[in-house]
CSV table of C-alpha atoms in Angstrom, one decimal:
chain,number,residue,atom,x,y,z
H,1,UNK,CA,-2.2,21.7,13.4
H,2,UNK,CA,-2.5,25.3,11.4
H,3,UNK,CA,-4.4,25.7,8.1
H,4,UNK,CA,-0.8,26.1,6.7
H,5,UNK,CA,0.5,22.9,8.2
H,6,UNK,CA,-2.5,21.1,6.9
H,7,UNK,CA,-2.0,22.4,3.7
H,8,UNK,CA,1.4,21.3,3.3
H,9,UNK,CA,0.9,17.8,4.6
H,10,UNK,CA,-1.0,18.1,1.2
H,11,UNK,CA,1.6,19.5,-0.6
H,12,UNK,CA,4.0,17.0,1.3
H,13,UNK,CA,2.3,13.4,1.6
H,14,UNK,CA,-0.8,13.2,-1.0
H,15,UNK,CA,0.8,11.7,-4.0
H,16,UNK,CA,3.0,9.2,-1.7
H,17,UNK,CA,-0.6,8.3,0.2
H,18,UNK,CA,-1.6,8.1,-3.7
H,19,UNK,CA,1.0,5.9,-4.9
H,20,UNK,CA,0.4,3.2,-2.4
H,21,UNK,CA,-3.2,3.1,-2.0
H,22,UNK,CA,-3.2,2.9,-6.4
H,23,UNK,CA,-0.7,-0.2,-6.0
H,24,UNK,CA,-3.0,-1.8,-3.6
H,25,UNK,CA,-6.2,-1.4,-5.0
H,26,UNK,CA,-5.3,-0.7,-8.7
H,27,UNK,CA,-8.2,1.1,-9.2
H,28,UNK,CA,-7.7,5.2,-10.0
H,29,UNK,CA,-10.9,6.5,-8.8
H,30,UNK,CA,-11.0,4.2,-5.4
H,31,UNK,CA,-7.4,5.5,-4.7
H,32,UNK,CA,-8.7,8.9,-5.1
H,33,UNK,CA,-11.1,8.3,-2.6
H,34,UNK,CA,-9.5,6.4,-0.1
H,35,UNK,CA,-7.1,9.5,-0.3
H,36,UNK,CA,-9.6,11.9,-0.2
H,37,UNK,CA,-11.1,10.3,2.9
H,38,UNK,CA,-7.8,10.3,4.5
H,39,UNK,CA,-7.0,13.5,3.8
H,40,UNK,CA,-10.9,14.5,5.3
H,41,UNK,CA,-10.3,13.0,8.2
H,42,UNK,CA,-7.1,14.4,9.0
H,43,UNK,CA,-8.7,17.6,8.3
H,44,UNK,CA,-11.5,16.1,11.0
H,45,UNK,CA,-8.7,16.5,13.5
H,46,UNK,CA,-6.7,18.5,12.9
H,47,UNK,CA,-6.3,19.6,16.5
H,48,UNK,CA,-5.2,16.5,17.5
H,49,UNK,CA,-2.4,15.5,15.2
H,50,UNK,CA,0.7,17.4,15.4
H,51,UNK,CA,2.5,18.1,12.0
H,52,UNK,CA,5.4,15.7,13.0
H,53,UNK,CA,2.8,12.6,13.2
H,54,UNK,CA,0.7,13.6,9.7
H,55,UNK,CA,2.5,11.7,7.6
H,56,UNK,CA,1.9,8.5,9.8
H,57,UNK,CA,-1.5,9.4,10.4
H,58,UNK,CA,-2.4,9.6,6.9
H,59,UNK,CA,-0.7,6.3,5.5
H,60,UNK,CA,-2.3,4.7,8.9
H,61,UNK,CA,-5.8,6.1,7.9
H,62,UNK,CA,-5.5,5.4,4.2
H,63,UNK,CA,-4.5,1.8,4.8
H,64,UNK,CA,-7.4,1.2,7.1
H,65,UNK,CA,-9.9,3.3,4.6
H,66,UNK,CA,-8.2,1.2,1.8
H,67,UNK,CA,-9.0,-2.1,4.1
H,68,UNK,CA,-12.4,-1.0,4.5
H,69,UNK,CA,-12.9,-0.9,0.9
H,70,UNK,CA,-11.7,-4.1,0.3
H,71,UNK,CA,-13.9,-6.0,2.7
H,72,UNK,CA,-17.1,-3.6,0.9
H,73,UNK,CA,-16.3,-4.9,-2.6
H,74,UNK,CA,-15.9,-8.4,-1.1
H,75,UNK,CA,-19.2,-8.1,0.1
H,76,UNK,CA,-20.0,-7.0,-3.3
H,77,UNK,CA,-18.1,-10.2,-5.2
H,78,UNK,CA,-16.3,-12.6,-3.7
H,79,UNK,CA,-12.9,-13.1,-5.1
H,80,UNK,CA,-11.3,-16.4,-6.0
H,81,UNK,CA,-8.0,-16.8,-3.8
H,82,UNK,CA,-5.4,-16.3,-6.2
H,83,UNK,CA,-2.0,-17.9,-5.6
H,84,UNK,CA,1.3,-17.6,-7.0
H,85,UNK,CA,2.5,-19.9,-9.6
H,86,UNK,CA,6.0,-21.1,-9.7
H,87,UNK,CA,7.6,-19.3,-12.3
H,88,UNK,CA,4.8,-16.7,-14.0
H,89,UNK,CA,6.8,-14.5,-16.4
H,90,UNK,CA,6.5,-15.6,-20.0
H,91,UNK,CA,9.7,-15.3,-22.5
H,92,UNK,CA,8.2,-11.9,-24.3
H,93,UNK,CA,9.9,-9.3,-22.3
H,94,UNK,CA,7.7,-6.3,-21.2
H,95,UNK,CA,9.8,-4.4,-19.2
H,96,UNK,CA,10.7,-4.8,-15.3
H,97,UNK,CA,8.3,-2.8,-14.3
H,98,UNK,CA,5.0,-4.3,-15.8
H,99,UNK,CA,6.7,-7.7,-14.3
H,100,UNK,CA,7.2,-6.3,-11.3
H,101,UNK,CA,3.5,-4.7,-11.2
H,102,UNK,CA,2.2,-7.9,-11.9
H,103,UNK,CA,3.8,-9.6,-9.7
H,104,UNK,CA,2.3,-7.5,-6.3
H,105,UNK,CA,-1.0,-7.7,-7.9
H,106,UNK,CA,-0.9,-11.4,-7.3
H,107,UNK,CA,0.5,-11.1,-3.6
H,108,UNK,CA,-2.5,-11.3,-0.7
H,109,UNK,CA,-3.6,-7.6,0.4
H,110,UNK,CA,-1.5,-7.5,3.3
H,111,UNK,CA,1.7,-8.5,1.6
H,112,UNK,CA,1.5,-6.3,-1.1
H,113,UNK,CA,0.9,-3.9,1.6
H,114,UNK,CA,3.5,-4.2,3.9
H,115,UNK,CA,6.2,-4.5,1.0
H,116,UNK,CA,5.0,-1.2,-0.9
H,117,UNK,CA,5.5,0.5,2.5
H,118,UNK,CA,8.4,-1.2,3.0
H,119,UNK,CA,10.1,-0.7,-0.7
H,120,UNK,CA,8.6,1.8,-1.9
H,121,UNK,CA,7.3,4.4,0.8
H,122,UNK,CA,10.7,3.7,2.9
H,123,UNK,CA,9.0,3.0,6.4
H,124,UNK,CA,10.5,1.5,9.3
H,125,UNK,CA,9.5,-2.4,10.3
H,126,UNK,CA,8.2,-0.2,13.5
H,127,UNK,CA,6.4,2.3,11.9
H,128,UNK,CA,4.9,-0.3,9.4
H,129,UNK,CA,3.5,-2.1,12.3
H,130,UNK,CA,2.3,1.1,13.8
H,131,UNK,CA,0.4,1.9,10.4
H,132,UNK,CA,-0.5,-1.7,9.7
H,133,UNK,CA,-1.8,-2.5,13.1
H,134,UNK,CA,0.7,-5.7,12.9
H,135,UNK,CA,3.3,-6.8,15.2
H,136,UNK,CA,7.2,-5.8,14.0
H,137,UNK,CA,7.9,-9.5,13.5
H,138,UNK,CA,4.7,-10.1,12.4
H,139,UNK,CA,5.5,-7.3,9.2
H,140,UNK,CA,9.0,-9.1,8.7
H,141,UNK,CA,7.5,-12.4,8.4
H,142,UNK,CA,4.6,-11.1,5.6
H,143,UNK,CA,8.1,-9.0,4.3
H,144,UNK,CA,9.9,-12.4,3.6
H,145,UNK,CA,7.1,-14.3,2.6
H,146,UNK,CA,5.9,-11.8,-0.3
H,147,UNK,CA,9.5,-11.2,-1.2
H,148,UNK,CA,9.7,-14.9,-1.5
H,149,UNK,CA,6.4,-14.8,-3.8
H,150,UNK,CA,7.4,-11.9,-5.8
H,151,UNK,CA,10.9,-13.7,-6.3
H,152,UNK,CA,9.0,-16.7,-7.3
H,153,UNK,CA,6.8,-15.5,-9.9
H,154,UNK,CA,9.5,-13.5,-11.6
H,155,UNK,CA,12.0,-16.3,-11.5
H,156,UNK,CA,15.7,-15.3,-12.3
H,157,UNK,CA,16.7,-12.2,-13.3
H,158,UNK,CA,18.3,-14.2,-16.3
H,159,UNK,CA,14.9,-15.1,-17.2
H,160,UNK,CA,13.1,-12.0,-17.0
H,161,UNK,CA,15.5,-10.0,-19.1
């Protein structure tokens, strides 16, 4: 990969990288970071990542940077288990997408991950798997289940609005 090429995968991929790393770890300046990294690493080799595979590279390092920050601040502070309650929205409306926020914040890592790449980024079950590191039914089973959870804590749609 040229300078140029590099350059635009910047231009190209950094906020998407952004995006989902920030809904995973909800934390600006880790996000930054874990991007940063990414993008450092891709610099790293260059030579050996073609522009057509960049994007994938990068959301496949960024997730496994991202994962790697996890398990640091759990060594830091372990974290309660959270789980979803059976109906979580309350009867003030705040808009669909503070609900919706909410709602992947309370779905395990790898759910919230896999359904941001999914929903949001557009990916493949094939390339999420490639990026995850997961099996294609393996990704379509954390796919139902956070859908499920997500669908769960919002309740109805009647509710919600």
């Amino acid at each position: 990969m040229t300078t140029a090429q590099y350059n635009k995968c910047v231009d190209l991929y950094a906020d998407g990288v952004y995006r989902f790393i920030l809904k995973n770890l909800r934390d600006e300046d880790r996000a930054q970071d874990v991007v940063q990294d990414s993008f450092e690493k891709l610099w790293i080799r260059r030579e050996d990542v073609h522009f057509d595979k960049a994007r994938s590279y990068l959301f496949t390092t960024a997730y496994h940077t991202m994962i790697d920050s996890i398990r640091k601040e759990k060594d830091k502070y372990r974290v309660e288990s959270r789980e979803l309650p059976e109906t979580g929205y309350n009867l003030e409306y705040h808009g669909l997408k503070e609900i919706l926020e909410k709602a992947l914040g309370k779905l395990p890592s790898v759910q919230r991950s896999v359904v941001l790449l999914r929903d949001y980024e557009g990916y493949s079950y094939q390339e999420i798997g490639e990026i995850t590191g997961l099996t294609e039914s393996q990704v379509k089973v954390y796919i139902y289940r956070a859908r499920v959870g997500l669908k769960n804590y919002i309740g109805s749609m009647d509710a919600v609005i």
